Short mmCIF file of N, CA and C in Angstrom, two decimals:
data_model
loop_
_atom_site.label_atom_id
_atom_site.label_comp_id
_atom_site.label_asym_id
_atom_site.label_seq_id
_atom_site.Cartn_x
_atom_site.Cartn_y
_atom_site.Cartn_z
N MET A 1 9.66 7.17 5.00
CA MET A 1 8.73 7.21 3.89
C MET A 1 8.89 8.56 3.19
N LYS A 2 8.85 8.52 1.89
CA LYS A 2 8.98 9.74 1.09
C LYS A 2 7.67 10.54 1.17
N PRO A 3 7.78 11.86 1.04
CA PRO A 3 6.57 12.69 1.12
C PRO A 3 5.48 12.31 0.11
N LYS A 4 5.85 11.99 -1.11
CA LYS A 4 4.84 11.64 -2.11
C LYS A 4 4.11 10.35 -1.73
N GLU A 5 4.84 9.40 -1.16
CA GLU A 5 4.22 8.15 -0.69
C GLU A 5 3.27 8.43 0.47
N ALA A 6 3.70 9.29 1.38
CA ALA A 6 2.85 9.65 2.51
C ALA A 6 1.59 10.36 2.02
N TYR A 7 1.74 11.22 1.03
CA TYR A 7 0.59 11.93 0.48
C TYR A 7 -0.39 10.95 -0.15
N ALA A 8 0.14 9.94 -0.83
CA ALA A 8 -0.73 8.92 -1.42
C ALA A 8 -1.52 8.20 -0.32
N LEU A 9 -0.86 7.83 0.76
CA LEU A 9 -1.55 7.16 1.87
C LEU A 9 -2.60 8.08 2.50
N TYR A 10 -2.27 9.33 2.61
CA TYR A 10 -3.20 10.33 3.15
C TYR A 10 -4.47 10.40 2.28
N ILE A 11 -4.29 10.45 0.99
CA ILE A 11 -5.42 10.53 0.06
C ILE A 11 -6.29 9.28 0.18
N LEU A 12 -5.66 8.14 0.46
CA LEU A 12 -6.40 6.88 0.59
C LEU A 12 -6.89 6.62 2.01
N ASN A 13 -6.81 7.63 2.86
CA ASN A 13 -7.27 7.53 4.25
C ASN A 13 -6.50 6.49 5.05
N ASN A 14 -5.21 6.34 4.74
CA ASN A 14 -4.38 5.37 5.43
C ASN A 14 -3.21 6.00 6.16
N LEU A 15 -3.36 7.26 6.54
CA LEU A 15 -2.35 7.94 7.30
C LEU A 15 -3.07 8.74 8.37
N ASN A 16 -2.85 8.39 9.63
CA ASN A 16 -3.57 9.09 10.69
C ASN A 16 -2.80 10.32 11.17
N SER A 17 -3.43 11.09 12.01
CA SER A 17 -2.85 12.37 12.45
C SER A 17 -1.55 12.18 13.23
N ASN A 18 -1.45 11.15 14.05
CA ASN A 18 -0.21 10.90 14.78
C ASN A 18 0.92 10.53 13.82
N GLU A 19 0.60 9.73 12.81
CA GLU A 19 1.62 9.34 11.83
C GLU A 19 2.11 10.55 11.04
N ILE A 20 1.21 11.50 10.76
CA ILE A 20 1.60 12.71 10.04
C ILE A 20 2.63 13.49 10.86
N VAL A 21 2.36 13.64 12.15
CA VAL A 21 3.30 14.37 13.01
C VAL A 21 4.63 13.62 13.12
N GLU A 22 4.58 12.30 13.24
CA GLU A 22 5.81 11.50 13.29
C GLU A 22 6.63 11.67 12.02
N LEU A 23 5.94 11.65 10.87
CA LEU A 23 6.65 11.84 9.60
C LEU A 23 7.25 13.24 9.51
N ALA A 24 6.51 14.23 9.98
CA ALA A 24 7.02 15.61 9.97
C ALA A 24 8.33 15.68 10.77
N ASN A 25 8.35 15.05 11.92
CA ASN A 25 9.57 15.02 12.73
C ASN A 25 10.71 14.31 12.00
N GLU A 26 10.39 13.18 11.38
CA GLU A 26 11.39 12.42 10.64
C GLU A 26 11.95 13.25 9.48
N TRP A 27 11.06 13.91 8.74
CA TRP A 27 11.51 14.71 7.59
C TRP A 27 12.35 15.89 8.04
N LEU A 28 12.00 16.50 9.16
CA LEU A 28 12.79 17.61 9.68
C LEU A 28 14.20 17.13 10.02
N LEU A 29 14.28 15.95 10.65
CA LEU A 29 15.59 15.38 10.99
C LEU A 29 16.40 15.02 9.75
N ASN A 30 15.70 14.78 8.63
CA ASN A 30 16.38 14.44 7.38
C ASN A 30 16.64 15.65 6.49
N GLY A 31 16.46 16.85 7.02
CA GLY A 31 16.86 18.04 6.29
C GLY A 31 15.77 18.80 5.57
N PHE A 32 14.53 18.35 5.66
CA PHE A 32 13.43 19.12 5.06
C PHE A 32 13.11 20.29 5.98
N PHE A 33 12.69 21.39 5.38
CA PHE A 33 12.24 22.50 6.21
C PHE A 33 11.24 23.36 5.44
N THR A 34 10.07 23.53 6.04
CA THR A 34 9.06 24.45 5.53
C THR A 34 8.30 24.99 6.74
N ASP A 35 7.53 26.02 6.51
CA ASP A 35 6.72 26.57 7.61
C ASP A 35 5.70 25.55 8.11
N SER A 36 5.03 24.86 7.19
CA SER A 36 4.02 23.87 7.60
C SER A 36 4.65 22.71 8.36
N LEU A 37 5.84 22.33 7.96
CA LEU A 37 6.54 21.25 8.66
C LEU A 37 6.82 21.66 10.10
N THR A 38 7.26 22.88 10.27
CA THR A 38 7.52 23.40 11.62
C THR A 38 6.23 23.42 12.45
N ASP A 39 5.15 23.85 11.83
CA ASP A 39 3.86 23.87 12.54
C ASP A 39 3.44 22.46 12.95
N LEU A 40 3.65 21.50 12.06
CA LEU A 40 3.23 20.12 12.34
C LEU A 40 3.99 19.50 13.51
N ILE A 41 5.26 19.75 13.60
CA ILE A 41 6.03 19.06 14.65
C ILE A 41 5.67 19.53 16.04
N PHE A 42 5.02 20.68 16.15
CA PHE A 42 4.64 21.18 17.47
C PHE A 42 3.24 20.75 17.89
N GLU A 43 2.56 19.95 17.08
CA GLU A 43 1.24 19.44 17.45
C GLU A 43 1.43 18.30 18.45
N LYS A 44 1.05 18.54 19.69
CA LYS A 44 1.25 17.54 20.75
C LYS A 44 0.09 16.55 20.84
N GLU A 45 -1.12 17.00 20.56
CA GLU A 45 -2.29 16.12 20.53
C GLU A 45 -2.99 16.34 19.19
N PRO A 46 -2.39 15.77 18.14
CA PRO A 46 -2.87 16.08 16.79
C PRO A 46 -4.27 15.50 16.50
N GLU A 47 -5.06 16.33 15.91
CA GLU A 47 -6.38 15.92 15.41
C GLU A 47 -6.35 16.14 13.90
N MET A 48 -6.97 15.24 13.17
CA MET A 48 -6.89 15.29 11.72
C MET A 48 -7.44 16.60 11.16
N TYR A 49 -8.49 17.15 11.78
CA TYR A 49 -9.04 18.39 11.24
C TYR A 49 -8.05 19.55 11.35
N ILE A 50 -7.05 19.40 12.21
CA ILE A 50 -6.00 20.42 12.33
C ILE A 50 -4.80 20.06 11.45
N VAL A 51 -4.29 18.83 11.59
CA VAL A 51 -3.06 18.47 10.87
C VAL A 51 -3.30 18.16 9.40
N GLY A 52 -4.51 17.76 9.03
CA GLY A 52 -4.79 17.47 7.62
C GLY A 52 -4.51 18.66 6.72
N PRO A 53 -5.10 19.83 7.00
CA PRO A 53 -4.80 21.02 6.18
C PRO A 53 -3.32 21.42 6.23
N MET A 54 -2.70 21.23 7.39
CA MET A 54 -1.26 21.53 7.50
C MET A 54 -0.45 20.60 6.60
N PHE A 55 -0.84 19.32 6.60
CA PHE A 55 -0.15 18.33 5.78
C PHE A 55 -0.32 18.67 4.30
N GLU A 56 -1.52 19.05 3.91
CA GLU A 56 -1.76 19.42 2.52
C GLU A 56 -0.93 20.65 2.14
N ALA A 57 -0.83 21.62 3.04
CA ALA A 57 0.00 22.80 2.79
C ALA A 57 1.47 22.40 2.67
N LEU A 58 1.89 21.45 3.51
CA LEU A 58 3.27 20.96 3.45
C LEU A 58 3.55 20.34 2.09
N MET A 59 2.63 19.53 1.59
CA MET A 59 2.83 18.91 0.28
C MET A 59 2.97 19.98 -0.81
N GLU A 60 2.18 21.01 -0.70
CA GLU A 60 2.28 22.11 -1.66
C GLU A 60 3.64 22.81 -1.54
N GLU A 61 4.09 23.05 -0.32
CA GLU A 61 5.39 23.68 -0.10
C GLU A 61 6.54 22.82 -0.61
N LEU A 62 6.36 21.50 -0.59
CA LEU A 62 7.38 20.57 -1.09
C LEU A 62 7.24 20.32 -2.58
N ASN A 63 6.31 21.05 -3.22
CA ASN A 63 6.06 20.91 -4.67
C ASN A 63 5.60 19.51 -5.07
N ILE A 64 4.87 18.87 -4.17
CA ILE A 64 4.26 17.57 -4.47
C ILE A 64 2.91 17.90 -5.13
N PRO A 65 2.73 17.50 -6.37
CA PRO A 65 1.47 17.85 -7.05
C PRO A 65 0.28 17.10 -6.47
N SER A 66 -0.89 17.65 -6.66
CA SER A 66 -2.13 16.97 -6.25
C SER A 66 -2.18 15.61 -6.93
N LEU A 67 -2.73 14.65 -6.23
CA LEU A 67 -2.86 13.30 -6.76
C LEU A 67 -4.33 12.92 -6.84
N THR A 68 -4.69 12.21 -7.90
CA THR A 68 -6.02 11.61 -7.93
C THR A 68 -5.97 10.37 -7.04
N ARG A 69 -7.12 9.84 -6.73
CA ARG A 69 -7.15 8.62 -5.91
C ARG A 69 -6.51 7.46 -6.67
N LEU A 70 -6.65 7.42 -7.98
CA LEU A 70 -6.02 6.37 -8.77
C LEU A 70 -4.50 6.51 -8.75
N GLU A 71 -3.99 7.73 -8.90
CA GLU A 71 -2.55 7.96 -8.81
C GLU A 71 -2.04 7.58 -7.42
N ALA A 72 -2.77 7.95 -6.41
CA ALA A 72 -2.39 7.60 -5.03
C ALA A 72 -2.35 6.09 -4.86
N ALA A 73 -3.33 5.40 -5.41
CA ALA A 73 -3.36 3.94 -5.31
C ALA A 73 -2.13 3.32 -5.97
N HIS A 74 -1.78 3.80 -7.15
CA HIS A 74 -0.61 3.26 -7.86
C HIS A 74 0.68 3.51 -7.06
N ILE A 75 0.80 4.67 -6.47
CA ILE A 75 1.99 4.96 -5.65
C ILE A 75 2.04 4.04 -4.44
N ALA A 76 0.90 3.85 -3.78
CA ALA A 76 0.86 2.98 -2.60
C ALA A 76 1.14 1.53 -2.98
N ILE A 77 0.56 1.08 -4.09
CA ILE A 77 0.80 -0.30 -4.55
C ILE A 77 2.27 -0.50 -4.87
N LYS A 78 2.84 0.44 -5.61
CA LYS A 78 4.26 0.34 -5.98
C LYS A 78 5.15 0.28 -4.75
N ARG A 79 4.83 1.10 -3.76
CA ARG A 79 5.61 1.11 -2.51
C ARG A 79 5.55 -0.25 -1.82
N ILE A 80 4.36 -0.81 -1.71
CA ILE A 80 4.20 -2.09 -1.02
C ILE A 80 4.84 -3.23 -1.80
N LEU A 81 4.62 -3.27 -3.11
CA LEU A 81 5.20 -4.35 -3.92
C LEU A 81 6.73 -4.27 -3.93
N THR A 82 7.27 -3.06 -3.93
CA THR A 82 8.73 -2.90 -3.86
C THR A 82 9.24 -3.44 -2.54
N ARG A 83 8.52 -3.18 -1.47
CA ARG A 83 8.93 -3.70 -0.16
C ARG A 83 8.84 -5.23 -0.12
N ILE A 84 7.85 -5.81 -0.81
CA ILE A 84 7.76 -7.28 -0.88
C ILE A 84 8.96 -7.83 -1.62
N VAL A 85 9.24 -7.29 -2.79
CA VAL A 85 10.35 -7.76 -3.62
C VAL A 85 11.69 -7.59 -2.91
N ASN A 86 11.84 -6.51 -2.15
CA ASN A 86 13.08 -6.27 -1.41
C ASN A 86 13.13 -7.00 -0.07
N ASN A 87 12.13 -7.84 0.18
CA ASN A 87 12.07 -8.64 1.40
C ASN A 87 12.02 -7.79 2.67
N GLU A 88 11.39 -6.61 2.56
CA GLU A 88 11.21 -5.73 3.72
C GLU A 88 9.89 -6.01 4.42
N ILE A 89 9.01 -6.71 3.72
CA ILE A 89 7.71 -7.08 4.27
C ILE A 89 7.35 -8.42 3.65
N GLY A 90 6.66 -9.25 4.42
CA GLY A 90 6.27 -10.56 3.90
C GLY A 90 5.24 -10.43 2.78
N PRO A 91 5.23 -11.36 1.86
CA PRO A 91 4.30 -11.28 0.73
C PRO A 91 2.83 -11.29 1.16
N ARG A 92 2.49 -12.12 2.13
CA ARG A 92 1.09 -12.16 2.59
C ARG A 92 0.70 -10.84 3.24
N ALA A 93 1.56 -10.33 4.11
CA ALA A 93 1.26 -9.07 4.79
C ALA A 93 1.17 -7.92 3.79
N GLY A 94 2.09 -7.88 2.84
CA GLY A 94 2.08 -6.82 1.84
C GLY A 94 0.86 -6.87 0.95
N ALA A 95 0.55 -8.06 0.44
CA ALA A 95 -0.62 -8.20 -0.44
C ALA A 95 -1.91 -7.94 0.33
N SER A 96 -1.96 -8.35 1.59
CA SER A 96 -3.13 -8.06 2.42
C SER A 96 -3.29 -6.55 2.61
N SER A 97 -2.19 -5.86 2.78
CA SER A 97 -2.23 -4.41 2.92
C SER A 97 -2.76 -3.77 1.64
N ILE A 98 -2.33 -4.27 0.50
CA ILE A 98 -2.85 -3.74 -0.77
C ILE A 98 -4.35 -3.98 -0.84
N TYR A 99 -4.77 -5.17 -0.45
CA TYR A 99 -6.19 -5.51 -0.52
C TYR A 99 -7.02 -4.62 0.41
N TYR A 100 -6.63 -4.54 1.68
CA TYR A 100 -7.44 -3.83 2.66
C TYR A 100 -7.23 -2.31 2.65
N ASP A 101 -6.00 -1.86 2.44
CA ASP A 101 -5.70 -0.44 2.56
C ASP A 101 -5.78 0.34 1.25
N VAL A 102 -5.62 -0.35 0.14
CA VAL A 102 -5.65 0.34 -1.15
C VAL A 102 -6.89 -0.06 -1.94
N TRP A 103 -6.99 -1.33 -2.27
CA TRP A 103 -8.10 -1.79 -3.10
C TRP A 103 -9.46 -1.45 -2.49
N SER A 104 -9.62 -1.71 -1.21
CA SER A 104 -10.92 -1.45 -0.58
C SER A 104 -11.26 0.03 -0.57
N GLU A 105 -10.25 0.90 -0.65
CA GLU A 105 -10.48 2.34 -0.67
C GLU A 105 -10.95 2.85 -2.04
N ILE A 106 -10.59 2.14 -3.11
CA ILE A 106 -10.94 2.65 -4.44
C ILE A 106 -11.79 1.68 -5.26
N GLU A 107 -12.18 0.59 -4.65
CA GLU A 107 -12.92 -0.45 -5.36
C GLU A 107 -14.20 0.08 -6.01
N GLU A 108 -14.91 0.95 -5.34
CA GLU A 108 -16.15 1.49 -5.91
C GLU A 108 -15.88 2.34 -7.14
N GLU A 109 -14.79 3.09 -7.11
CA GLU A 109 -14.45 3.96 -8.24
C GLU A 109 -13.84 3.19 -9.40
N TYR A 110 -13.12 2.12 -9.11
CA TYR A 110 -12.43 1.32 -10.12
C TYR A 110 -12.74 -0.16 -9.90
N PRO A 111 -14.01 -0.55 -10.11
CA PRO A 111 -14.41 -1.93 -9.80
C PRO A 111 -13.73 -2.95 -10.72
N ALA A 112 -13.72 -4.17 -10.25
CA ALA A 112 -13.17 -5.26 -11.05
C ALA A 112 -13.94 -5.38 -12.35
N ILE A 113 -13.23 -5.69 -13.41
CA ILE A 113 -13.84 -5.89 -14.71
C ILE A 113 -14.28 -7.35 -14.83
N LYS A 114 -13.34 -8.25 -14.63
CA LYS A 114 -13.65 -9.68 -14.67
C LYS A 114 -13.14 -10.40 -13.42
N TYR A 115 -11.96 -10.01 -12.96
CA TYR A 115 -11.34 -10.65 -11.81
C TYR A 115 -11.04 -9.60 -10.75
N LEU A 116 -11.07 -10.01 -9.52
CA LEU A 116 -10.80 -9.11 -8.40
C LEU A 116 -9.46 -8.39 -8.61
N GLY A 117 -9.50 -7.06 -8.62
CA GLY A 117 -8.29 -6.26 -8.73
C GLY A 117 -7.79 -6.02 -10.14
N ASP A 118 -8.47 -6.57 -11.14
CA ASP A 118 -7.94 -6.46 -12.51
C ASP A 118 -7.93 -5.03 -13.05
N SER A 119 -8.74 -4.15 -12.51
CA SER A 119 -8.73 -2.76 -12.99
C SER A 119 -7.43 -2.05 -12.62
N LEU A 120 -6.68 -2.62 -11.68
CA LEU A 120 -5.39 -2.06 -11.28
C LEU A 120 -4.23 -3.01 -11.61
N GLY A 121 -4.54 -4.08 -12.34
CA GLY A 121 -3.51 -5.05 -12.68
C GLY A 121 -3.11 -5.94 -11.51
N LEU A 122 -3.99 -6.10 -10.55
CA LEU A 122 -3.68 -6.86 -9.33
C LEU A 122 -4.30 -8.26 -9.30
N GLU A 123 -4.90 -8.68 -10.40
CA GLU A 123 -5.65 -9.93 -10.36
C GLU A 123 -4.79 -11.13 -9.96
N PHE A 124 -3.53 -11.19 -10.41
CA PHE A 124 -2.68 -12.32 -10.06
C PHE A 124 -2.19 -12.21 -8.61
N ILE A 125 -1.92 -10.99 -8.17
CA ILE A 125 -1.55 -10.77 -6.76
C ILE A 125 -2.68 -11.29 -5.86
N PHE A 126 -3.91 -10.89 -6.19
CA PHE A 126 -5.05 -11.29 -5.37
C PHE A 126 -5.36 -12.78 -5.51
N CYS A 127 -5.08 -13.36 -6.66
CA CYS A 127 -5.27 -14.81 -6.84
C CYS A 127 -4.41 -15.57 -5.83
N TRP A 128 -3.12 -15.21 -5.77
CA TRP A 128 -2.22 -15.92 -4.86
C TRP A 128 -2.50 -15.58 -3.40
N LEU A 129 -2.92 -14.35 -3.16
CA LEU A 129 -3.30 -13.98 -1.79
C LEU A 129 -4.48 -14.81 -1.32
N ARG A 130 -5.48 -14.96 -2.19
CA ARG A 130 -6.65 -15.77 -1.85
C ARG A 130 -6.26 -17.21 -1.56
N GLU A 131 -5.35 -17.74 -2.35
CA GLU A 131 -4.87 -19.10 -2.12
C GLU A 131 -4.18 -19.21 -0.76
N ILE A 132 -3.41 -18.20 -0.40
CA ILE A 132 -2.75 -18.20 0.91
C ILE A 132 -3.81 -18.17 2.02
N TRP A 133 -4.79 -17.29 1.86
CA TRP A 133 -5.85 -17.22 2.87
C TRP A 133 -6.59 -18.55 2.98
N ASP A 134 -6.93 -19.13 1.84
CA ASP A 134 -7.64 -20.42 1.86
C ASP A 134 -6.78 -21.52 2.46
N CYS A 135 -5.52 -21.48 2.17
CA CYS A 135 -4.60 -22.47 2.72
C CYS A 135 -4.56 -22.35 4.25
N ARG A 136 -4.53 -21.13 4.74
CA ARG A 136 -4.43 -20.89 6.19
C ARG A 136 -5.72 -21.23 6.93
N ASP A 137 -6.87 -20.98 6.30
CA ASP A 137 -8.12 -21.22 7.04
C ASP A 137 -8.73 -22.59 6.76
N GLY A 138 -8.00 -23.43 6.02
CA GLY A 138 -8.47 -24.79 5.78
C GLY A 138 -9.46 -24.93 4.65
N SER A 139 -9.70 -23.85 3.91
CA SER A 139 -10.61 -23.91 2.76
C SER A 139 -9.96 -24.67 1.61
N MET A 140 -10.76 -24.95 0.61
CA MET A 140 -10.26 -25.63 -0.57
C MET A 140 -9.29 -24.70 -1.31
N ILE A 141 -8.13 -25.26 -1.68
CA ILE A 141 -7.19 -24.51 -2.50
C ILE A 141 -7.23 -25.08 -3.91
N LEU A 142 -6.99 -24.22 -4.89
CA LEU A 142 -7.11 -24.63 -6.29
C LEU A 142 -5.79 -25.12 -6.87
N TYR A 143 -4.69 -24.64 -6.34
CA TYR A 143 -3.37 -25.00 -6.86
C TYR A 143 -2.58 -25.71 -5.77
N TYR A 144 -1.70 -26.60 -6.19
CA TYR A 144 -0.82 -27.33 -5.28
C TYR A 144 -1.60 -28.09 -4.21
N SER A 145 -2.76 -28.56 -4.54
CA SER A 145 -3.57 -29.29 -3.57
C SER A 145 -2.96 -30.66 -3.24
N ASP A 146 -1.99 -31.09 -4.05
CA ASP A 146 -1.30 -32.35 -3.79
C ASP A 146 -0.19 -32.20 -2.75
N LEU A 147 0.15 -30.96 -2.40
CA LEU A 147 1.21 -30.71 -1.42
C LEU A 147 0.63 -30.50 -0.03
N PRO A 148 1.43 -30.74 1.01
CA PRO A 148 0.99 -30.34 2.36
C PRO A 148 0.76 -28.82 2.36
N ARG A 149 -0.14 -28.36 3.18
CA ARG A 149 -0.54 -26.94 3.15
C ARG A 149 0.63 -25.99 3.38
N ASP A 150 1.56 -26.34 4.26
CA ASP A 150 2.67 -25.42 4.49
C ASP A 150 3.54 -25.27 3.24
N GLN A 151 3.71 -26.37 2.51
CA GLN A 151 4.49 -26.31 1.26
C GLN A 151 3.71 -25.57 0.17
N ALA A 152 2.40 -25.80 0.12
CA ALA A 152 1.57 -25.09 -0.85
C ALA A 152 1.62 -23.59 -0.57
N GLU A 153 1.52 -23.23 0.69
CA GLU A 153 1.57 -21.81 1.05
C GLU A 153 2.89 -21.19 0.63
N GLN A 154 3.97 -21.92 0.80
CA GLN A 154 5.29 -21.42 0.38
C GLN A 154 5.30 -21.17 -1.13
N LYS A 155 4.71 -22.08 -1.89
CA LYS A 155 4.62 -21.90 -3.36
C LYS A 155 3.79 -20.67 -3.69
N PHE A 156 2.67 -20.48 -2.98
CA PHE A 156 1.82 -19.32 -3.24
C PHE A 156 2.57 -18.02 -2.97
N GLU A 157 3.36 -18.02 -1.90
CA GLU A 157 4.15 -16.82 -1.58
C GLU A 157 5.20 -16.57 -2.66
N GLU A 158 5.81 -17.63 -3.17
CA GLU A 158 6.79 -17.47 -4.26
C GLU A 158 6.12 -16.87 -5.49
N HIS A 159 4.93 -17.35 -5.82
CA HIS A 159 4.19 -16.81 -6.97
C HIS A 159 3.80 -15.34 -6.72
N LEU A 160 3.43 -15.05 -5.50
CA LEU A 160 3.05 -13.68 -5.17
C LEU A 160 4.25 -12.74 -5.37
N ILE A 161 5.41 -13.15 -4.93
CA ILE A 161 6.63 -12.33 -5.12
C ILE A 161 6.91 -12.16 -6.61
N GLU A 162 6.77 -13.24 -7.36
CA GLU A 162 6.97 -13.17 -8.81
C GLU A 162 5.99 -12.19 -9.46
N GLU A 163 4.74 -12.23 -9.04
CA GLU A 163 3.74 -11.31 -9.59
C GLU A 163 4.00 -9.88 -9.16
N ALA A 164 4.55 -9.69 -7.96
CA ALA A 164 4.94 -8.35 -7.53
C ALA A 164 6.01 -7.80 -8.47
N ARG A 165 6.99 -8.63 -8.80
CA ARG A 165 8.02 -8.21 -9.75
C ARG A 165 7.42 -7.88 -11.12
N ASN A 166 6.49 -8.73 -11.56
CA ASN A 166 5.85 -8.49 -12.86
C ASN A 166 5.08 -7.17 -12.87
N TRP A 167 4.35 -6.90 -11.80
CA TRP A 167 3.57 -5.65 -11.73
C TRP A 167 4.51 -4.46 -11.76
N LEU A 168 5.59 -4.53 -11.00
CA LEU A 168 6.56 -3.42 -10.96
C LEU A 168 7.22 -3.20 -12.31
N THR A 169 7.50 -4.28 -13.02
CA THR A 169 8.10 -4.16 -14.35
C THR A 169 7.14 -3.47 -15.31
N LYS A 170 5.87 -3.84 -15.26
CA LYS A 170 4.87 -3.22 -16.13
C LYS A 170 4.61 -1.76 -15.76
N ALA A 171 4.79 -1.41 -14.49
CA ALA A 171 4.50 -0.05 -14.00
C ALA A 171 5.57 0.95 -14.41
N ARG A 172 6.71 0.50 -14.81
CA ARG A 172 7.81 1.44 -15.14
C ARG A 172 7.51 2.26 -16.31
#
């Protein structure tokens, strides 16, 4: 994971102290070097109150600018949607991660205008995610109700991937 992506997850409270130390070790192995990075890799029982300030200092040393929560959300969303499109993560798992790990973190600050997630351009992603959830739990589905549920779910996942591509195209 790139430092800016990790910083975005940190801002959204989705990066724990152990993951910070693991990333520090990974970055050191990939050629990064700063004083804060060196300090981080020696934390054997990391606590967030210790590694959090170190991580923030590391971001400053790497010239990663401060991010607002909205900027962090966009970086996290872009990372997840790119992974969906590149088939590195399943569409349901990726969209669920956006819903629980990103949207739920900023929903109060950027509430839906008309549709769930529309303040971040996620309304279609969440539409298909909801259909997948409803399909899985036996609830009423609104689209492809004429198909067997497994086939309908496959269609929903295809639409979700398509919407991931659309979001990424608009984000450029």
